[in-house]
Coordinates of C-alpha atoms in Angstrom, one line a residue:
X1446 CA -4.5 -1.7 16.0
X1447 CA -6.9 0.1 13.3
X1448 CA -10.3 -1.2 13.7
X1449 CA -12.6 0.2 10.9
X1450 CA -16.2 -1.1 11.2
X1451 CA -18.5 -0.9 8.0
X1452 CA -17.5 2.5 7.3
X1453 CA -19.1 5.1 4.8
X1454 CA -18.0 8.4 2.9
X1455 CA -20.4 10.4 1.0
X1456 CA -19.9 13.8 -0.6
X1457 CA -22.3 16.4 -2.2
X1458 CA -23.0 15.5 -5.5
X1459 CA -21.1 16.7 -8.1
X1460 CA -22.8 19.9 -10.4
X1461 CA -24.7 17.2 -13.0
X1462 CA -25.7 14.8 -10.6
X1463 CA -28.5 14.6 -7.6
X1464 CA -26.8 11.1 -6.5
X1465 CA -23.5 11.7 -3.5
X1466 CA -20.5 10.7 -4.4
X1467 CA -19.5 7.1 -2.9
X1468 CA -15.6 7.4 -1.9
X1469 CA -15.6 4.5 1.1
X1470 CA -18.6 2.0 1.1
X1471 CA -19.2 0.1 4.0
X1472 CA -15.9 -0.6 4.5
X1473 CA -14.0 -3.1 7.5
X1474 CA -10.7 -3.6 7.9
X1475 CA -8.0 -4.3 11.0
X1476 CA -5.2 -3.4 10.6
X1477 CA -2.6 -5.3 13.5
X1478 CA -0.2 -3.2 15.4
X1479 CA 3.5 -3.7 14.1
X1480 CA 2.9 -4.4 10.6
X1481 CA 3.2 -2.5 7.1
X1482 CA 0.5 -2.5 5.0
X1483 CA -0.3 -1.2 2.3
X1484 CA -4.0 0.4 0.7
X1485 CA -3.5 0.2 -3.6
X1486 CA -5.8 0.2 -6.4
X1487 CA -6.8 2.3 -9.3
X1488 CA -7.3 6.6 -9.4
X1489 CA -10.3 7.7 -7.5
X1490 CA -10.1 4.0 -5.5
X1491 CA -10.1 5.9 -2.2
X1492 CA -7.3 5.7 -0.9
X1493 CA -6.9 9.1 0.3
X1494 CA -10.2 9.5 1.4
X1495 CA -9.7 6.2 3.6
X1496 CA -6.2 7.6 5.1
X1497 CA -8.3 10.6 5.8
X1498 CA -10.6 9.3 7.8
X1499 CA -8.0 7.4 9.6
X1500 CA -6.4 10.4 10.6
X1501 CA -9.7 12.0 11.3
X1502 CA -9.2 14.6 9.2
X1503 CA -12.5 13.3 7.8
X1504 CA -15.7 12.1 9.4
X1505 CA -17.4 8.8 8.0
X1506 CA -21.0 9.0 6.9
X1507 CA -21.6 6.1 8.8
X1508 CA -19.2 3.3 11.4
X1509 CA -16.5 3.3 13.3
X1510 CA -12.8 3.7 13.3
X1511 CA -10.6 3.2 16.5
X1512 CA -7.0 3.2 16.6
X1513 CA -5.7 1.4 19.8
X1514 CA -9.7 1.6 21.3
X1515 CA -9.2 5.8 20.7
X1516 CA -11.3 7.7 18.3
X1517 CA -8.8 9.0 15.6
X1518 CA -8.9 13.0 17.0
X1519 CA -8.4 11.7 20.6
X1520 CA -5.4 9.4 19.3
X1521 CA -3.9 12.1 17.4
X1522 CA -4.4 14.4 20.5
X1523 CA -2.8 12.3 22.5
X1524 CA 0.0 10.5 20.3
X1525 CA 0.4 11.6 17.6
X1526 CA 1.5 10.6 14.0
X1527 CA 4.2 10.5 11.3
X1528 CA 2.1 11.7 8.3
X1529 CA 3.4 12.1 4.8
X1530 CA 0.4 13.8 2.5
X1531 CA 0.2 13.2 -1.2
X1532 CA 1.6 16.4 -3.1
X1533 CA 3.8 17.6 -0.2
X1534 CA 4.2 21.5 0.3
X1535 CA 5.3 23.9 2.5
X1536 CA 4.9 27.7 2.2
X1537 CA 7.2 28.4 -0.6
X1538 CA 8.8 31.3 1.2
X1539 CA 10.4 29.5 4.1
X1540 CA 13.8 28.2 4.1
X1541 CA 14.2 24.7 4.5
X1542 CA 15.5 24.2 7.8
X1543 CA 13.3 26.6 9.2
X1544 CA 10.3 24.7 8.2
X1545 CA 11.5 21.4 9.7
X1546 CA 12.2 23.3 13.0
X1547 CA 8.5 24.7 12.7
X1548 CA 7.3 21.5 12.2
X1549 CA 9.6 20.1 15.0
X1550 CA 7.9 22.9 17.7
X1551 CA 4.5 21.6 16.5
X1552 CA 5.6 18.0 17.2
X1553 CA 6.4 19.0 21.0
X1554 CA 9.7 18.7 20.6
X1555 CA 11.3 20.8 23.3
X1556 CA 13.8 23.5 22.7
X1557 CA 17.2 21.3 23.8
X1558 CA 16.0 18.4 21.3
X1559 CA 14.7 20.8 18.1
X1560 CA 18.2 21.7 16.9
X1561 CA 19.8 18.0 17.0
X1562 CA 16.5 16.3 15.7
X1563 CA 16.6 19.1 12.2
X1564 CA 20.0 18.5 11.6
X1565 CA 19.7 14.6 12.2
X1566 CA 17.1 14.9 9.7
X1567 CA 18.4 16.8 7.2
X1568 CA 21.6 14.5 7.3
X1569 CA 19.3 11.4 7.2
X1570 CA 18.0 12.6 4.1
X1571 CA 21.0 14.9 2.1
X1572 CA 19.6 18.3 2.2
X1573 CA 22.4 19.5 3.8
X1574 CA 23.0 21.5 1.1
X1575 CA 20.1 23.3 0.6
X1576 CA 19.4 24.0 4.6
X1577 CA 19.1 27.8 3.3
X1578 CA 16.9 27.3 0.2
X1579 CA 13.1 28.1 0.0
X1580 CA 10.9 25.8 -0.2
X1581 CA 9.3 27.1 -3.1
X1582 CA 12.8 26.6 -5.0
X1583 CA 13.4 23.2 -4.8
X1584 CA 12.8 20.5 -6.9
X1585 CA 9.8 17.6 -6.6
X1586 CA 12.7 15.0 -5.7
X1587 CA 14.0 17.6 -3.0
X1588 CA 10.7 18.0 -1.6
X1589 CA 9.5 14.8 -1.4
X1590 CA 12.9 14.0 1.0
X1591 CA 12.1 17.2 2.7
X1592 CA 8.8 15.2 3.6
X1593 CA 10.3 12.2 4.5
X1594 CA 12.8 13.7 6.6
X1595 CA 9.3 15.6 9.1
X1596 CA 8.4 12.1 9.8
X1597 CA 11.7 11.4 12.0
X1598 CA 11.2 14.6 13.6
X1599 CA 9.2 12.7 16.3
X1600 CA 9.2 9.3 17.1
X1601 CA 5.7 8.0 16.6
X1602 CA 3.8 4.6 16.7
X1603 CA 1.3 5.1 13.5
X1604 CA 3.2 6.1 10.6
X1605 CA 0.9 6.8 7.4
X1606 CA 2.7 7.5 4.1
X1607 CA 0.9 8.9 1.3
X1608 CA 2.2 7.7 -2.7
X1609 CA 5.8 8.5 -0.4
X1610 CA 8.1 7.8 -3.3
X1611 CA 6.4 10.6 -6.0
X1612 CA 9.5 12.1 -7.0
X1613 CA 11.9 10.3 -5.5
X1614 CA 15.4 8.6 -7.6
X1615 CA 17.0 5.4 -7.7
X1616 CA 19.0 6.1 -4.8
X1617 CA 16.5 7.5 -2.4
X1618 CA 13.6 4.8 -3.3
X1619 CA 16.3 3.0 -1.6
X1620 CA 17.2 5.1 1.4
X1621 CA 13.3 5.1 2.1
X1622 CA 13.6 1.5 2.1
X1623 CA 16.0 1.3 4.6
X1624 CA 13.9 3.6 6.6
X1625 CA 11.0 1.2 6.0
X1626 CA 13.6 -1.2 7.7
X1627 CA 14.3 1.2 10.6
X1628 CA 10.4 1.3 11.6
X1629 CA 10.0 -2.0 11.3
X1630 CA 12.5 -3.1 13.3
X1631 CA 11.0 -0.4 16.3
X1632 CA 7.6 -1.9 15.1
X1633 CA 5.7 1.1 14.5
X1634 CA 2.4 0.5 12.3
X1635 CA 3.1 1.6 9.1
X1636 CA 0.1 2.6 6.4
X1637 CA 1.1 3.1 3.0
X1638 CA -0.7 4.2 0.1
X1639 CA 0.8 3.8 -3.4
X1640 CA 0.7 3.1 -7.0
X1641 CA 4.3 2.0 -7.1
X1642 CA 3.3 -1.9 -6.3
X1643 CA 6.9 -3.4 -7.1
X1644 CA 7.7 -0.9 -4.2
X1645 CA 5.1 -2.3 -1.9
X1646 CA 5.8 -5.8 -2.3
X1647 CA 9.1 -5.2 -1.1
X1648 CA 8.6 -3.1 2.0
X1649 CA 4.6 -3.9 3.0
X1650 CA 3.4 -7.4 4.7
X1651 CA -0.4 -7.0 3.2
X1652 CA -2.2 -5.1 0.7
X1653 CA -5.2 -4.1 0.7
X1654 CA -6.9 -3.6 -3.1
X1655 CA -9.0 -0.9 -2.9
X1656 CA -11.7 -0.2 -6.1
X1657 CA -15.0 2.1 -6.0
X1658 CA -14.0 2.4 -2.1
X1659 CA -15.0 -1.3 -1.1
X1660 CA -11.8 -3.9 -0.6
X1661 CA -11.6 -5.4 -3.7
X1662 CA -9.1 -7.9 -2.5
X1663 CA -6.5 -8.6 0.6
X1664 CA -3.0 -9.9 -0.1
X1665 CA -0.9 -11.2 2.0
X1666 CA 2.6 -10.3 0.7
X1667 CA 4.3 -13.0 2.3
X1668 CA 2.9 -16.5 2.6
X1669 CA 1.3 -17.0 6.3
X1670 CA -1.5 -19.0 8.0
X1671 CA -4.1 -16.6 6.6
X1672 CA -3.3 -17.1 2.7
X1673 CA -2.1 -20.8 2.0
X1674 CA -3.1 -20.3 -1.9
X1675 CA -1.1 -22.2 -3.8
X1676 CA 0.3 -20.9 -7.2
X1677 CA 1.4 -23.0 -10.2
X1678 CA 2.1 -23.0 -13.8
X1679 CA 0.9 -25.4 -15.8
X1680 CA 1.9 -26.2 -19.8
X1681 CA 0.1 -28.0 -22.2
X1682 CA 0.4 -29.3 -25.7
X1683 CA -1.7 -27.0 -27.0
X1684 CA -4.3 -24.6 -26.2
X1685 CA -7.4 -25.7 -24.3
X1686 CA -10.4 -23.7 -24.5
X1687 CA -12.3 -25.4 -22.1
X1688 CA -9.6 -25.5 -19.3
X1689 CA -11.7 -23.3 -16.9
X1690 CA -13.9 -26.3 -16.6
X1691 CA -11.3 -28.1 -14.8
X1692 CA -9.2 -25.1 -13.2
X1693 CA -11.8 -22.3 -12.7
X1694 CA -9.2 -20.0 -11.7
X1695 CA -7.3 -20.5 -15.1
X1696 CA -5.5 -17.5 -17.0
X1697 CA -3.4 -17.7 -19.9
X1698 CA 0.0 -16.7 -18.8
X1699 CA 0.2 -15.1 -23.0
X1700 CA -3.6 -14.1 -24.1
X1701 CA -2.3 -14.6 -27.6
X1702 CA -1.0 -17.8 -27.6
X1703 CA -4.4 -19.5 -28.5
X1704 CA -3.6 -17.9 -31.8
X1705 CA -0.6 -19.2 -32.3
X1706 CA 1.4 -22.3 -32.5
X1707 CA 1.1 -24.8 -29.5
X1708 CA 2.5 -25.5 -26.5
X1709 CA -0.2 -23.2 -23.7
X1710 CA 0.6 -21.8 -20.5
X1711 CA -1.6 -21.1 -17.8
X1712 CA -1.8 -19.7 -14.3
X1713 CA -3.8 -21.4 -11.8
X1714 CA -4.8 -21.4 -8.2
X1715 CA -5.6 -24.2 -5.9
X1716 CA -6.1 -24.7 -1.9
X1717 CA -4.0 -27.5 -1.5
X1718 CA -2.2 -30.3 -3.6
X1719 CA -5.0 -32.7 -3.3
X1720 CA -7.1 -30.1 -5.5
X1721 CA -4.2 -29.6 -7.7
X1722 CA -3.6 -33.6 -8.0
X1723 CA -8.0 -34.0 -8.4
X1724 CA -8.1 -31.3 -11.3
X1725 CA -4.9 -32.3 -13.1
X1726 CA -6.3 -35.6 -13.5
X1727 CA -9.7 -34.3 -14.4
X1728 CA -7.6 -32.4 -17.3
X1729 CA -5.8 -35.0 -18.2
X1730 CA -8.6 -37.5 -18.4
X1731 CA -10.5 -35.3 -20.6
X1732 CA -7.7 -35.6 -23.5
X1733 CA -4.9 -33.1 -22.1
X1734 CA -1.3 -33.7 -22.7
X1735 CA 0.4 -32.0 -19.9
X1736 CA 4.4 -31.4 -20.6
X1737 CA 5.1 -29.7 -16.9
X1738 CA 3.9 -28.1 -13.7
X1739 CA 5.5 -26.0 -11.7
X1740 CA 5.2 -24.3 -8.7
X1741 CA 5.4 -20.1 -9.1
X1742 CA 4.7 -17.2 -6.4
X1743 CA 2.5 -14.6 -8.8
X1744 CA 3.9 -10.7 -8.3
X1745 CA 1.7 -8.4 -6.6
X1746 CA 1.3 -6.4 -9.8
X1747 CA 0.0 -9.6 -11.5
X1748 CA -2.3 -10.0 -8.5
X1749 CA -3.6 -6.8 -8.7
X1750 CA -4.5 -6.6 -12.5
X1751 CA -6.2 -10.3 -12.2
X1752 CA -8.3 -8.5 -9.4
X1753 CA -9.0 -5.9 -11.6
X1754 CA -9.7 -7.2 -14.5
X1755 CA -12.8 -9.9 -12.4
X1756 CA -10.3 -12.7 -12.4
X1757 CA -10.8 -12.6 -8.5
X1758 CA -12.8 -15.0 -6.4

């Protein structure tokens, strides 16, 4: 488990400032062991900053982080991790296969294990081809796989994944699925931070919406005990200006449909059906004509921009 306990980052202040730069403020998070989540939210969120000070490649201003009742640098020391940094790169000089066997010797692999754990992972991912090319020669898509493939080098527990799918195709967003899949199914905890959040819904079991380094919001990606929101469309004769009076959580599913012809569509959240059943009927007794209601499960993306945009309780 990552425990992170009202955790700070400050930096120097930038040239035309006397205030420090805020990246993580007073943060807390757990993360549970076996499970993919993911950190998303805007540029300059801190979401590198807060993988960095998981991996305790940054100290926090102030609090705590443990992972599995270790300091970060101790856990490292002692087991490791599969780490993917944002922007990738290798000295462009070295050839490809002789970088992953440099960063298999740094891993501990010993010498009978190094050849067979390259060439599994250059297989894995289809360099096979370009074993002999420098680094410095191949393209954004090539090294972004090259990346992937140094985090099957060793077989780790924490696996942290930085915007992991920069570069990548069709085709390879889904072979990094798969090995998504794979690491569940050893479950490893997994830490993932990207922009791409169609990607996350389909791989991550909670999200974690970070903005101005404080947690804007957590989602829970699949419905469990923790998040029993309830989602449901609901559409009206016509527009009703008024409807957050009665659903406070309300959000026109168009924004320009109150300038056009009727019927309305809206969005809303309730706890339970008994709410939904108390403020349909509030609705409906102050004049509404409802034409249907209908369950829906709102996309991450939609969740996100609601957040975002102060939509959010």
């Amino acid at each position: 488990m990552i425990e992170i306990r009202e955790v700070s980052k400050r930096f120097a202040p930038r040239p035309w400032s006397t205030d420090p730069v805020i990246a993580i403020d007073e943060l807390s998070l757990e993360i549970p062991n076996a499970s993919t989540w993911a950190i998303v939210g805007p540029n300059g969120a801190g979401k590198t900053t807060l993988i960095a000070l998981i991996l305790g490649f940054l100290q926090p201003s102030e609090g705590t982080i443990q992972i599995c009742e270790r300091e970060p640098r101790k856990y490292l020391r002692e087991r490791g991790a599969a780490f993917l940094p944002e922007r990738f790169t290798l000295p462009p000089e070295w050839p490809l296969q002789t970088a992953l066997l440099s960063l298999a010797r740094l891993e501990g692999l010993r010498a009978a294990e190094l050849d067979r754990r390259v060439d599994q992972a250059i297989e894995r991912f289809g360099l096979g081809a370009h074993r002999a090319k420098p680094i410095g020669t191949l393209s954004r898509g090539l090294l972004q796989r090259v990346g992937l493939a140094q985090t099957i080098l060793a077989e780790r527990e924490l696996v942290v994944l930085d915007e992991p799918t920069e570069g990548l195709d069709p085709i390879w967003r889904i072979e990094f699925r798969h090995l998504i899949e794979e690491f569940q199914r050893e479950e490893r905890l997994i830490l993932i931070a990207s922009h791409d959040l169609a990607e996350i819904e389909r791989i991550a079991d909670h999200a974690i919406l970070l903005d101005n380094g404080r947690v804007r919001e957590s989602i829970a990606i699949e419905r469990d005990e923790a998040d029993q929101t309830l989602y449901y469309q609901i559409d009206l004769d016509r527009t009703i200006p008024t409807i957050q009076e009665y659903f406070p959580t309300a959000r026109p599913v168009d924004p320009q449909a109150a300038d056009r012809a009727t019927p309305a569509r809206y969005l809303v959240t309730v706890a339970d059906h008994e709410e939904l059943s108390t403020r349909l009927a509030a609705l409906l007794g102050a004049g509404a004509i409802l034409e249907s209601v209908a369950p829906v499960r709102e996309a991450l993306e939609e969740r996100v921009q609601r957040a975002l945009s102060g939509g959010a309780e």
